Short mmCIF file of C-alpha atoms in Angstrom, two decimals:
data_model
loop_
_atom_site.label_atom_id
_atom_site.label_comp_id
_atom_site.label_asym_id
_atom_site.label_seq_id
_atom_site.Cartn_x
_atom_site.Cartn_y
_atom_site.Cartn_z
CA MET A 4 5.46 11.38 4.94
CA SER A 5 8.32 13.42 6.30
CA GLY A 6 11.44 14.08 4.32
CA SER A 7 9.72 15.69 1.39
CA GLY A 8 8.63 19.21 0.71
CA LYS A 9 9.09 22.12 3.05
CA TYR A 10 10.91 21.86 6.31
CA ASN A 11 8.58 21.77 9.31
CA TRP A 12 9.72 24.90 11.14
CA THR A 13 6.51 25.26 13.16
CA GLY A 14 7.06 21.77 14.54
CA TRP A 15 10.51 22.73 15.75
CA LEU A 16 9.17 25.94 17.22
CA ALA A 17 6.48 24.09 19.17
CA PHE A 18 9.13 21.66 20.37
CA ALA A 19 11.28 24.58 21.57
CA VAL A 20 8.31 26.05 23.41
CA LEU A 21 7.75 22.71 25.13
CA LEU A 22 11.36 22.65 26.28
CA LEU A 23 11.03 26.23 27.49
CA LEU A 24 7.96 25.28 29.56
CA TRP A 25 9.96 22.43 31.02
CA GLU A 26 12.78 24.83 31.92
CA ILE A 27 10.41 27.32 33.57
CA GLY A 28 8.36 24.64 35.32
CA SER A 29 11.40 22.95 36.74
CA ARG A 30 13.01 26.18 37.91
CA SER A 31 9.87 27.44 39.60
CA ASN A 32 9.62 24.35 41.80
CA PRO A 33 12.82 23.42 43.72
CA ARG A 34 11.41 20.11 44.99
CA LEU A 35 10.49 19.03 41.51
CA GLN A 36 13.96 20.03 40.32
CA LEU A 37 15.40 17.13 42.25
CA TYR A 38 13.61 14.67 40.01
CA ILE A 39 13.18 16.71 36.89
CA PRO A 40 16.09 19.10 36.51
CA PRO A 41 15.75 22.05 34.12
CA ILE A 42 16.64 21.21 30.54
CA SER A 43 19.58 23.64 30.60
CA GLN A 44 21.09 21.68 33.46
CA ILE A 45 20.58 18.43 31.58
CA LEU A 46 22.25 19.77 28.47
CA ALA A 47 25.12 21.13 30.55
CA ALA A 48 25.52 17.68 32.09
CA LEU A 49 25.45 16.16 28.65
CA SER A 50 28.20 18.38 27.31
CA ARG A 51 30.22 17.78 30.49
CA ILE A 52 30.08 13.98 30.21
CA ILE A 53 30.80 14.12 26.52
CA LEU A 54 33.81 16.41 26.96
CA ALA A 55 35.07 14.34 29.87
CA GLY A 56 34.87 11.26 27.68
CA GLN A 57 32.60 9.68 30.23
CA ILE A 58 29.90 8.52 27.86
CA ASN A 59 31.63 7.96 24.52
CA ALA A 60 32.40 4.31 25.19
CA HIS A 61 28.79 3.72 26.23
CA LEU A 62 27.41 5.40 23.15
CA PHE A 63 29.85 3.48 20.98
CA SER A 64 28.93 0.07 22.36
CA THR A 65 25.20 0.80 22.07
CA VAL A 66 25.62 1.82 18.44
CA ILE A 67 27.73 -1.24 17.64
CA ARG A 68 25.27 -3.60 19.32
CA PHE A 69 22.41 -1.90 17.56
CA LEU A 70 24.03 -2.19 14.13
CA GLU A 71 25.07 -5.78 14.69
CA SER A 72 21.60 -6.83 15.83
CA TYR A 73 19.67 -4.82 13.28
CA LEU A 74 21.65 -5.99 10.28
CA LEU A 75 21.63 -9.58 11.49
CA ALA A 76 17.87 -9.43 12.07
CA ALA A 77 17.34 -7.93 8.61
CA ALA A 78 19.42 -10.61 6.91
CA ILE A 79 17.72 -13.48 8.73
CA ALA A 80 14.19 -12.11 8.47
CA VAL A 81 14.37 -11.19 4.78
CA THR A 82 15.83 -14.58 3.88
CA LEU A 83 13.26 -16.44 5.94
CA GLY A 84 10.48 -14.17 4.74
CA VAL A 85 11.28 -14.81 1.09
CA ILE A 86 11.28 -18.56 1.70
CA LEU A 87 8.02 -18.50 3.63
CA GLY A 88 6.43 -16.11 1.18
CA TYR A 89 7.41 -18.16 -1.82
CA PHE A 90 6.77 -21.71 -0.63
CA ARG A 91 3.24 -22.19 0.58
CA PHE A 92 4.09 -25.42 2.31
CA ALA A 93 6.85 -23.86 4.41
CA HIS A 94 4.47 -21.10 5.39
CA SER A 95 1.65 -23.37 6.46
CA LEU A 96 4.18 -25.37 8.44
CA LEU A 97 5.37 -22.39 10.45
CA GLU A 98 2.34 -20.11 10.39
CA THR A 99 0.94 -21.15 13.77
CA ALA A 100 4.30 -20.89 15.48
CA ILE A 101 4.80 -17.40 14.04
CA GLU A 102 1.33 -16.23 15.01
CA PHE A 103 1.93 -17.49 18.53
CA LEU A 104 5.41 -16.04 19.06
CA ARG A 105 4.96 -12.75 17.28
CA PRO A 106 2.52 -11.05 19.69
CA MET A 107 4.50 -12.18 22.73
CA PRO A 108 6.34 -9.22 24.28
CA SER A 109 9.91 -9.85 23.22
CA VAL A 110 11.40 -8.70 26.51
CA ALA A 111 9.89 -11.84 28.03
CA ILE A 112 12.69 -13.87 26.49
CA ILE A 113 15.42 -11.83 28.20
CA PRO A 114 15.56 -14.27 31.17
CA VAL A 115 15.82 -17.18 28.76
CA ALA A 116 18.63 -15.45 26.92
CA ILE A 117 20.44 -14.73 30.19
CA LEU A 118 20.06 -18.37 31.16
CA LEU A 119 21.49 -19.57 27.86
CA LEU A 120 24.01 -16.89 27.01
CA GLY A 121 24.93 -15.20 30.27
CA ILE A 122 24.92 -11.45 30.65
CA GLY A 123 27.20 -10.32 27.87
CA ASP A 124 27.08 -8.85 24.41
CA SER A 125 25.78 -12.02 22.84
CA MET A 126 22.72 -12.00 25.09
CA ILE A 127 21.91 -8.39 24.20
CA VAL A 128 22.38 -9.02 20.49
CA ALA A 129 20.36 -12.25 20.57
CA VAL A 130 17.40 -10.62 22.29
CA THR A 131 17.49 -7.64 19.95
CA VAL A 132 17.73 -9.80 16.86
CA TYR A 133 14.79 -11.87 18.05
CA ALA A 134 12.60 -8.85 18.74
CA SER A 135 13.38 -6.86 15.62
CA MET A 136 13.01 -9.83 13.28
CA TRP A 137 9.23 -10.01 13.47
CA PRO A 138 8.11 -6.90 11.60
CA ILE A 139 10.64 -7.56 8.84
CA LEU A 140 9.64 -11.21 8.61
CA ILE A 141 5.90 -10.58 8.50
CA ASN A 142 6.21 -7.78 5.97
CA THR A 143 8.59 -9.73 3.73
CA ILE A 144 6.21 -12.70 3.69
CA ASP A 145 3.34 -10.36 2.80
CA GLY A 146 5.38 -8.60 0.14
CA VAL A 147 6.46 -11.79 -1.58
CA ARG A 148 2.93 -13.21 -1.48
CA HIS A 149 1.56 -10.06 -3.08
CA ILE A 150 3.80 -10.33 -6.11
CA ASP A 151 1.72 -10.86 -9.21
CA HIS A 152 2.45 -14.09 -10.98
CA THR A 153 2.83 -12.25 -14.28
CA LEU A 154 5.97 -10.66 -12.88
CA VAL A 155 7.61 -14.00 -12.13
CA ASP A 156 6.44 -15.36 -15.49
CA THR A 157 8.07 -12.35 -17.14
CA GLY A 158 11.36 -13.36 -15.58
CA ARG A 159 10.87 -16.93 -16.73
CA THR A 160 10.03 -16.04 -20.31
CA PHE A 161 13.25 -14.01 -20.42
CA GLY A 162 15.08 -17.16 -19.42
CA LEU A 163 16.14 -15.98 -15.98
CA SER A 164 17.46 -18.54 -13.52
CA ARG A 165 15.72 -18.93 -10.16
CA ARG A 166 18.52 -17.01 -8.51
CA ARG A 167 18.19 -14.06 -10.88
CA ILE A 168 14.40 -14.10 -10.52
CA LEU A 169 14.93 -13.81 -6.78
CA TRP A 170 17.41 -10.92 -6.99
CA GLN A 171 16.03 -9.04 -9.97
CA ILE A 172 12.31 -9.55 -9.54
CA ILE A 173 11.12 -10.92 -6.21
CA LEU A 174 13.26 -8.76 -3.94
CA PRO A 175 12.66 -5.45 -5.73
CA ALA A 176 8.97 -6.22 -6.15
CA ALA A 177 8.63 -6.96 -2.44
CA SER A 178 10.93 -4.11 -1.40
CA PRO A 179 8.18 -1.63 -0.42
CA TYR A 180 6.91 -4.15 2.14
CA ILE A 181 10.40 -5.07 3.28
CA VAL A 182 11.26 -1.42 3.82
CA THR A 183 8.13 -0.95 5.93
CA GLY A 184 9.26 -3.84 8.12
CA LEU A 185 12.76 -2.41 8.35
CA ARG A 186 11.42 0.96 9.44
CA ILE A 187 9.32 -0.55 12.24
CA SER A 188 12.21 -2.70 13.39
CA LEU A 189 14.58 0.24 13.59
CA SER A 190 12.96 1.58 16.75
CA ILE A 191 12.30 -1.88 18.15
CA ALA A 192 15.99 -2.70 17.88
CA LEU A 193 16.97 0.45 19.75
CA ILE A 194 14.38 -0.22 22.46
CA LEU A 195 15.63 -3.76 22.95
CA VAL A 196 19.31 -2.83 23.00
CA THR A 197 18.82 -0.22 25.72
CA THR A 198 16.44 -2.40 27.71
CA ALA A 199 18.81 -5.36 27.63
CA GLU A 200 21.69 -3.07 28.58
CA MET A 201 19.77 -1.98 31.66
CA ILE A 202 19.42 -5.57 32.76
CA SER A 203 22.89 -6.77 32.02
CA GLY A 204 26.32 -5.63 31.04
CA SER A 205 28.62 -2.90 32.19
CA LYS A 206 28.57 -0.78 29.07
CA GLY A 207 26.05 0.93 26.86
CA LEU A 208 23.65 3.84 27.18
CA GLY A 209 20.99 1.68 28.85
CA PHE A 210 23.48 0.68 31.50
CA PHE A 211 24.68 4.28 31.87
CA ILE A 212 21.16 5.65 32.40
CA LEU A 213 20.28 3.12 35.08
CA ASP A 214 23.71 3.40 36.71
CA GLU A 215 23.48 7.20 37.01
CA GLU A 216 19.98 6.87 38.44
CA ARG A 217 21.27 4.49 41.12
CA SER A 218 24.06 6.87 42.03
CA LEU A 219 21.52 9.71 42.21
CA GLN A 220 23.17 11.62 39.37
CA THR A 221 19.80 12.69 38.05
CA SER A 222 21.14 15.21 35.52
CA ASN A 223 23.54 12.63 34.09
CA MET A 224 20.69 10.12 33.89
CA TYR A 225 18.63 12.60 31.89
CA ALA A 226 21.66 13.39 29.74
CA GLY A 227 21.84 9.68 28.88
CA ILE A 228 18.14 9.65 28.01
CA VAL A 229 18.60 12.71 25.77
CA LEU A 230 21.46 10.97 24.03
CA VAL A 231 19.35 7.85 23.37
CA ALA A 232 16.58 10.07 22.04
CA VAL A 233 19.00 11.89 19.74
CA LEU A 234 20.42 8.56 18.61
CA GLY A 235 16.96 7.26 17.78
CA TYR A 236 16.10 10.45 15.95
CA ALA A 237 19.33 10.41 13.95
CA LEU A 238 18.92 6.75 12.98
CA ASN A 239 15.39 7.40 11.86
CA ARG A 240 16.42 10.41 9.76
CA LEU A 241 19.22 8.40 8.22
CA PHE A 242 16.77 5.62 7.39
CA VAL A 243 14.27 7.99 5.81
CA ALA A 244 17.03 9.56 3.72
CA LEU A 245 18.27 6.18 2.48
CA GLU A 246 14.73 5.01 1.86
CA GLY A 247 14.01 8.13 -0.18
CA LYS A 248 16.98 7.33 -2.38
CA ALA A 249 16.30 3.62 -2.78
CA MET A 250 12.55 3.94 -3.17
CA LYS A 251 12.55 6.94 -5.44
CA TRP A 252 10.57 4.99 -8.02
CA ARG A 253 7.68 4.56 -5.65
CA ARG A 254 7.14 8.08 -4.42
CA GLY A 255 5.19 9.40 -7.37
CA MET A 256 3.40 6.10 -7.87
CA VAL A 257 2.04 6.12 -4.33
CA ALA A 258 1.05 9.76 -4.62
CA ARG A 259 -0.89 8.97 -7.79
CA GLU A 260 -2.60 5.91 -6.32
CA ALA A 261 -3.69 8.01 -3.38
CA VAL A 262 -5.55 10.50 -5.58
CA MET B 13 12.16 -26.65 -41.18
CA PRO B 14 9.53 -24.57 -39.35
CA ILE B 15 10.91 -22.32 -36.61
CA LEU B 16 8.12 -23.35 -34.28
CA GLU B 17 6.08 -26.49 -34.35
CA VAL B 18 3.25 -27.48 -32.04
CA GLN B 19 2.31 -31.17 -32.10
CA SER B 20 -1.04 -32.38 -30.69
CA LEU B 21 -0.88 -30.03 -27.75
CA SER B 22 -3.57 -30.35 -25.12
CA LYS B 23 -3.94 -29.00 -21.65
CA SER B 24 -6.47 -29.92 -19.02
CA TYR B 25 -7.04 -28.48 -15.60
CA ARG B 26 -8.26 -30.09 -12.45
CA GLN B 27 -11.13 -28.06 -11.13
CA MET B 28 -12.35 -27.75 -7.59
CA GLY B 29 -14.29 -30.90 -6.90
CA GLY B 30 -11.79 -33.02 -8.77
CA GLU B 31 -13.26 -32.84 -12.26
CA THR B 32 -10.84 -32.20 -15.08
CA THR B 33 -11.71 -29.79 -17.85
CA LEU B 34 -9.97 -29.60 -21.15
CA ALA B 35 -8.82 -26.04 -21.97
CA VAL B 36 -6.77 -26.77 -25.07
CA GLY B 37 -7.63 -29.78 -27.16
CA ASN B 38 -5.20 -31.28 -29.60
CA ILE B 39 -3.66 -28.30 -31.37
CA SER B 40 -1.07 -28.83 -34.08
CA CYS B 41 0.48 -26.07 -36.17
CA GLN B 42 3.70 -24.89 -37.72
CA VAL B 43 5.17 -21.41 -37.94
CA GLU B 44 7.77 -20.55 -40.55
CA ALA B 45 10.62 -18.16 -39.80
CA GLY B 46 9.70 -14.53 -40.37
CA GLU B 47 5.96 -15.15 -40.47
CA PHE B 48 3.32 -13.15 -38.68
CA VAL B 49 0.65 -15.61 -37.56
CA SER B 50 -2.34 -15.23 -35.30
CA PHE B 51 -4.72 -17.32 -33.31
CA VAL B 52 -8.14 -15.77 -33.19
CA GLY B 53 -10.89 -17.09 -31.01
CA PRO B 54 -13.65 -16.11 -28.63
CA SER B 55 -12.90 -14.94 -25.08
CA GLY B 56 -12.27 -17.75 -22.67
CA CYS B 57 -11.52 -20.28 -25.37
CA GLY B 58 -8.18 -21.22 -23.87
CA LYS B 59 -6.03 -18.97 -26.07
CA THR B 60 -3.92 -17.75 -23.20
CA THR B 61 -3.42 -21.30 -21.92
CA LEU B 62 -2.27 -22.28 -25.39
CA LEU B 63 0.22 -19.45 -25.59
CA MET B 64 1.49 -19.99 -22.04
CA SER B 65 2.13 -23.62 -22.97
CA ILE B 66 4.00 -22.64 -26.10
CA ALA B 67 6.03 -20.17 -24.03
CA GLY B 68 6.94 -23.01 -21.68
CA LEU B 69 5.37 -21.26 -18.70
CA ILE B 70 2.89 -24.03 -18.05
CA ALA B 71 3.44 -27.69 -18.80
CA PRO B 72 1.08 -29.14 -21.42
CA THR B 73 -0.89 -32.26 -20.50
CA ALA B 74 0.02 -33.88 -23.78
CA GLY B 75 1.82 -32.96 -26.95
CA LYS B 76 5.12 -31.45 -27.92
CA ILE B 77 6.59 -28.07 -28.74
CA LEU B 78 9.54 -27.96 -31.09
CA VAL B 79 11.66 -24.88 -31.65
CA LYS B 80 13.82 -25.26 -34.76
CA GLY B 81 13.13 -28.96 -34.72
CA ARG B 82 14.24 -29.46 -31.15
CA GLU B 83 11.72 -30.43 -28.49
CA VAL B 84 11.62 -28.03 -25.57
CA SER B 85 10.42 -28.22 -22.01
CA GLY B 86 10.34 -25.04 -19.96
CA PRO B 87 10.78 -21.55 -21.44
CA PRO B 88 12.82 -21.84 -24.66
CA PRO B 89 15.78 -19.45 -24.88
CA ASN B 90 14.85 -17.98 -28.25
CA LEU B 91 11.22 -17.22 -27.45
CA VAL B 92 9.74 -14.43 -25.41
CA LEU B 93 6.17 -13.70 -24.40
CA VAL B 94 4.58 -10.24 -24.26
CA PHE B 95 1.73 -10.28 -21.76
CA GLN B 96 -1.63 -8.63 -22.10
CA GLU B 97 -1.28 -7.12 -18.65
CA PHE B 98 1.69 -4.86 -19.34
CA ASN B 99 1.07 -3.00 -16.09
CA LYS B 100 1.75 -6.23 -14.20
CA SER B 101 4.60 -7.33 -16.39
CA LEU B 102 6.69 -4.16 -16.44
CA PHE B 103 9.15 -3.60 -13.62
CA ALA B 104 7.81 -0.65 -11.66
CA TRP B 105 11.17 -0.10 -9.98
CA ARG B 106 12.99 0.32 -13.27
CA SER B 107 12.80 3.27 -15.62
CA VAL B 108 11.91 2.81 -19.28
CA LEU B 109 15.62 2.48 -20.01
CA GLY B 110 16.03 0.07 -17.11
CA ASN B 111 13.20 -2.13 -18.35
CA VAL B 112 14.68 -2.31 -21.83
CA LEU B 113 18.16 -2.95 -20.42
CA PHE B 114 16.65 -5.88 -18.56
CA GLY B 115 15.83 -7.50 -21.88
CA LEU B 116 19.37 -7.02 -23.12
CA ASN B 117 20.97 -8.22 -19.90
CA ALA B 118 18.72 -11.26 -19.70
CA ARG B 119 20.24 -12.27 -23.00
CA GLY B 120 23.70 -11.81 -21.56
CA ASP B 121 24.74 -8.37 -22.75
CA LYS B 122 27.04 -6.39 -20.52
CA LEU B 123 25.46 -3.34 -18.95
CA ARG B 124 27.68 -0.57 -20.26
CA LYS B 125 27.78 -1.72 -23.84
CA SER B 126 24.04 -2.17 -24.11
CA GLU B 127 22.87 1.30 -23.15
CA GLY B 128 23.18 2.64 -26.66
CA LYS B 129 21.33 -0.37 -28.01
CA ALA B 130 18.55 0.11 -25.47
CA LYS B 131 18.18 3.75 -26.42
CA SER B 132 17.85 2.98 -30.08
CA LEU B 133 15.17 0.39 -29.31
CA ILE B 134 13.29 2.94 -27.24
CA GLU B 135 13.45 5.30 -30.17
CA LEU B 136 12.28 2.52 -32.48
CA VAL B 137 9.08 2.00 -30.47
CA GLY B 138 8.50 5.75 -30.44
CA LEU B 139 9.42 6.59 -26.87
CA LYS B 140 12.45 8.80 -27.40
CA GLY B 141 12.66 11.28 -24.57
CA PHE B 142 10.95 9.00 -22.06
CA GLU B 143 14.04 6.94 -21.17
CA SER B 144 14.15 8.03 -17.56
CA HIS B 145 10.41 7.86 -16.90
CA TYR B 146 8.96 5.17 -14.70
CA PRO B 147 6.19 2.95 -16.12
CA TRP B 148 3.45 4.51 -13.95
CA GLU B 149 4.19 7.88 -15.52
CA LEU B 150 3.21 6.56 -18.95
CA SER B 151 -0.14 5.85 -20.60
CA GLY B 152 -1.24 2.28 -21.24
CA GLY B 153 -0.21 2.39 -24.88
CA MET B 154 3.21 3.72 -23.98
CA GLN B 155 3.62 1.06 -21.32
CA GLN B 156 2.93 -1.67 -23.84
CA ARG B 157 5.48 -0.03 -26.15
CA VAL B 158 8.03 -0.38 -23.34
CA ALA B 159 7.10 -4.04 -22.90
CA ILE B 160 7.54 -4.60 -26.63
CA ALA B 161 10.91 -2.85 -26.64
CA ARG B 162 11.99 -4.92 -23.66
CA ALA B 163 10.97 -8.12 -25.44
CA LEU B 164 12.72 -7.11 -28.67
CA ALA B 165 15.86 -6.28 -26.71
CA TYR B 166 16.08 -9.96 -25.89
CA GLU B 167 16.31 -10.52 -29.66
CA PRO B 168 13.95 -13.49 -29.65
CA GLU B 169 13.54 -15.51 -32.81
CA VAL B 170 9.88 -15.88 -32.00
CA LEU B 171 7.86 -13.20 -30.27
CA LEU B 172 4.69 -14.49 -28.61
CA MET B 173 2.03 -11.90 -27.93
CA ASP B 174 -0.99 -12.57 -25.74
CA GLU B 175 -3.70 -10.07 -26.68
CA PRO B 176 -1.14 -7.31 -26.23
CA PHE B 177 -3.51 -4.53 -27.25
CA GLY B 178 -6.61 -5.97 -25.61
CA SER B 179 -6.86 -3.42 -22.86
CA LEU B 180 -6.06 -0.33 -24.93
CA ASP B 181 -8.52 2.12 -26.41
CA ALA B 182 -9.40 1.74 -30.09
CA LEU B 183 -7.20 4.51 -31.47
CA THR B 184 -4.13 3.58 -29.46
CA ARG B 185 -4.70 0.05 -30.60
CA LEU B 186 -4.52 0.96 -34.28
CA GLU B 187 -1.35 2.97 -33.67
CA LEU B 188 0.30 0.08 -31.90
CA GLU B 189 -0.71 -2.36 -34.61
CA ASP B 190 1.15 -0.23 -37.13
CA THR B 191 4.15 0.16 -34.86
CA LEU B 192 4.26 -3.60 -34.43
CA LEU B 193 4.09 -4.22 -38.18
CA ARG B 194 6.86 -1.72 -38.78
CA LEU B 195 9.08 -3.37 -36.15
CA TRP B 196 8.30 -6.81 -37.52
CA GLN B 197 9.33 -5.76 -40.99
CA GLU B 198 12.46 -3.98 -39.81
CA LEU B 199 13.68 -6.70 -37.48
CA GLY B 200 12.44 -9.84 -39.19
CA THR B 201 11.27 -11.45 -35.97
CA THR B 202 8.70 -14.22 -36.22
CA ILE B 203 5.50 -13.22 -34.43
CA LEU B 204 2.81 -15.47 -33.00
CA PHE B 205 -0.07 -13.28 -31.97
CA ILE B 206 -3.26 -14.00 -30.05
CA THR B 207 -6.37 -11.87 -30.19
CA HIS B 208 -10.14 -12.06 -29.98
CA ASP B 209 -10.37 -9.13 -32.38
CA ILE B 210 -11.00 -10.70 -35.81
CA GLU B 211 -10.12 -7.57 -37.77
CA GLU B 212 -6.92 -7.08 -35.85
CA ALA B 213 -5.85 -10.61 -36.73
CA ILE B 214 -6.64 -10.09 -40.42
CA TYR B 215 -4.91 -6.73 -40.54
CA LEU B 216 -1.71 -8.00 -38.97
CA SER B 217 -1.23 -11.56 -40.11
CA ASP B 218 0.11 -13.68 -42.93
CA ARG B 219 -1.88 -16.61 -41.61
CA ILE B 220 -4.70 -17.01 -39.13
CA TRP B 221 -5.86 -20.02 -37.19
CA VAL B 222 -9.43 -19.75 -36.05
CA LEU B 223 -10.01 -21.39 -32.70
CA SER B 224 -13.19 -23.00 -31.46
CA ARG B 225 -14.73 -22.43 -28.08
CA ARG B 226 -13.29 -24.29 -25.13
CA PRO B 227 -11.62 -26.73 -25.46
CA SER B 228 -9.88 -24.83 -28.22
CA ARG B 229 -9.25 -26.61 -31.50
CA ILE B 230 -8.19 -25.15 -34.83
CA ILE B 231 -11.32 -25.00 -36.98
CA GLU B 232 -9.86 -23.14 -39.94
CA GLU B 233 -6.59 -21.96 -41.32
CA LEU B 234 -6.61 -18.87 -43.50
CA ARG B 235 -3.88 -17.27 -45.55
CA ILE B 236 -4.15 -13.48 -45.65
CA GLU B 237 -2.60 -12.07 -48.76
CA PHE B 238 -3.02 -8.32 -48.63
CA PRO B 239 0.13 -6.58 -49.82
CA ARG B 240 2.43 -4.97 -47.30
CA PRO B 241 2.85 -2.37 -46.02
CA ARG B 242 -0.81 -2.43 -45.10
CA GLY B 243 -2.82 0.62 -44.20
CA GLN B 244 -5.42 1.03 -41.52
CA VAL B 245 -7.72 2.76 -44.01
CA THR B 246 -6.93 1.07 -47.32
CA THR B 247 -6.51 -2.55 -46.22
CA ARG B 248 -9.52 -2.52 -43.95
CA ALA B 249 -11.61 -1.00 -46.74
CA GLU B 250 -11.03 -3.88 -49.15
CA THR B 251 -14.00 -6.06 -49.97
CA ARG B 252 -11.91 -9.15 -49.42
CA PHE B 253 -11.14 -7.91 -45.89
CA MET B 254 -14.83 -7.83 -45.02
CA GLU B 255 -15.39 -11.22 -46.63
CA ILE B 256 -12.70 -12.81 -44.50
CA ARG B 257 -13.98 -11.03 -41.42
CA ASN B 258 -17.52 -12.27 -41.98
CA LYS B 259 -16.35 -15.77 -42.71
CA ILE B 260 -14.41 -15.97 -39.45
CA TYR B 261 -17.23 -14.36 -37.55
CA ARG B 262 -19.74 -16.93 -38.83
CA GLN B 263 -17.38 -19.75 -37.98
CA ILE B 264 -16.94 -18.58 -34.43
CA SER B 265 -20.55 -17.69 -33.82
CA SER B 266 -21.95 -20.86 -35.43
CA GLU B 267 -20.17 -22.69 -32.68
CA GLY B 268 -22.99 -21.61 -30.43
CA VAL B 269 -22.89 -19.98 -27.04
CA ALA B 270 -20.49 -21.50 -24.59
#
């Protein structure tokens, strides 16, 4: 796993070399430059549109939509996952439906969402919530089902109410699975937000990227892509940092099990 | 009035194929406050089922459980069970201190006030200095010590123990037996203990109920009168100790092979 031990300087160096090759390759071929501008030009464009305040609103609305959708998806999927993991009957009732819907490419419901919700924020959020729910849901169900019965019995012998067993035992015991689901959904949510923004709306990084492409502002388009990439990277780093804090108890345990 | 009374308890299970088998058959017994009593019986005789029923974790098919004269259904508030599988019962996401605090908080203690109490319990079970360790960092014996401290933090009137030392190595087992006796004498908790180890039952208990093979019934009640504090070397070396051991062994083995 990343986030522990020494910093990966060689990885950054290799990345820098890759960018340098891009720069050289693009500069040495003027026809290519039209479609793939040198990285320096892209970064210059990026700083220009940031300083001109051209992209801030787009970045802001993408981040807000992302947070809204991701948190909503997490709340719904964890709740549903605990219920389906805990009650066998509920699970057998919905299992087929889940197994059918889950592998379907989530973008396929974008037209449905447009039909029902129009082309606004609510459509983008709905689609993103739908898509990013699945990994969290599946992992939460798995996590709850894997809880040893002794653990629940321990709560019961200590006289805990059902509610406290849920909060103090089931959720923490299933948390490694839930966190795995949350990590997978993080990137899915960002993919869906930008994709949906490309299809609808007049704000957001997805919209910005496609809009700049249509107006042949290739450098600006790439600047938008770089910004999405940086956003994704930053969110992932933030997640790993929070996970490291919350899941501190597991790190050594996993390392020992792996031996 | 006995602190715990079991009246004609039986428990049967429905097996695959629809047949019902009797795991516990008609057990009646009484435990007085402050006693250390044990059930001893062969493996698979339904001991755990019996204890789980007394703990209110599974519903008996017939019979009653009375705590201080009052019939209970579900886990009674003044009773706590220590499981054999401490590695499955401890909370992996909580430190030693956190696990013990759980016991205090389950009883209703406020978090800040109880930290000192938790620490003294940890010291009492011999784990001073390990407060911030996680369960996986500890040996099996130490883990069971944490589970015992957690259970005692709940201040139960009756502590139920389901073969708590069954998966520990022989030496650790003897150590924990002595720790348990020391805690029992210091705290005055009533202990109902289950084991398949005849000598362990004799060494620890005031009274022993010998259980038959499945379905378990009480085939003998024995009063063990060695003076306390007992010693692993001295008590076990007594002639009477071996006599009791052999008597119980014959009773269990004369039952035939299950």
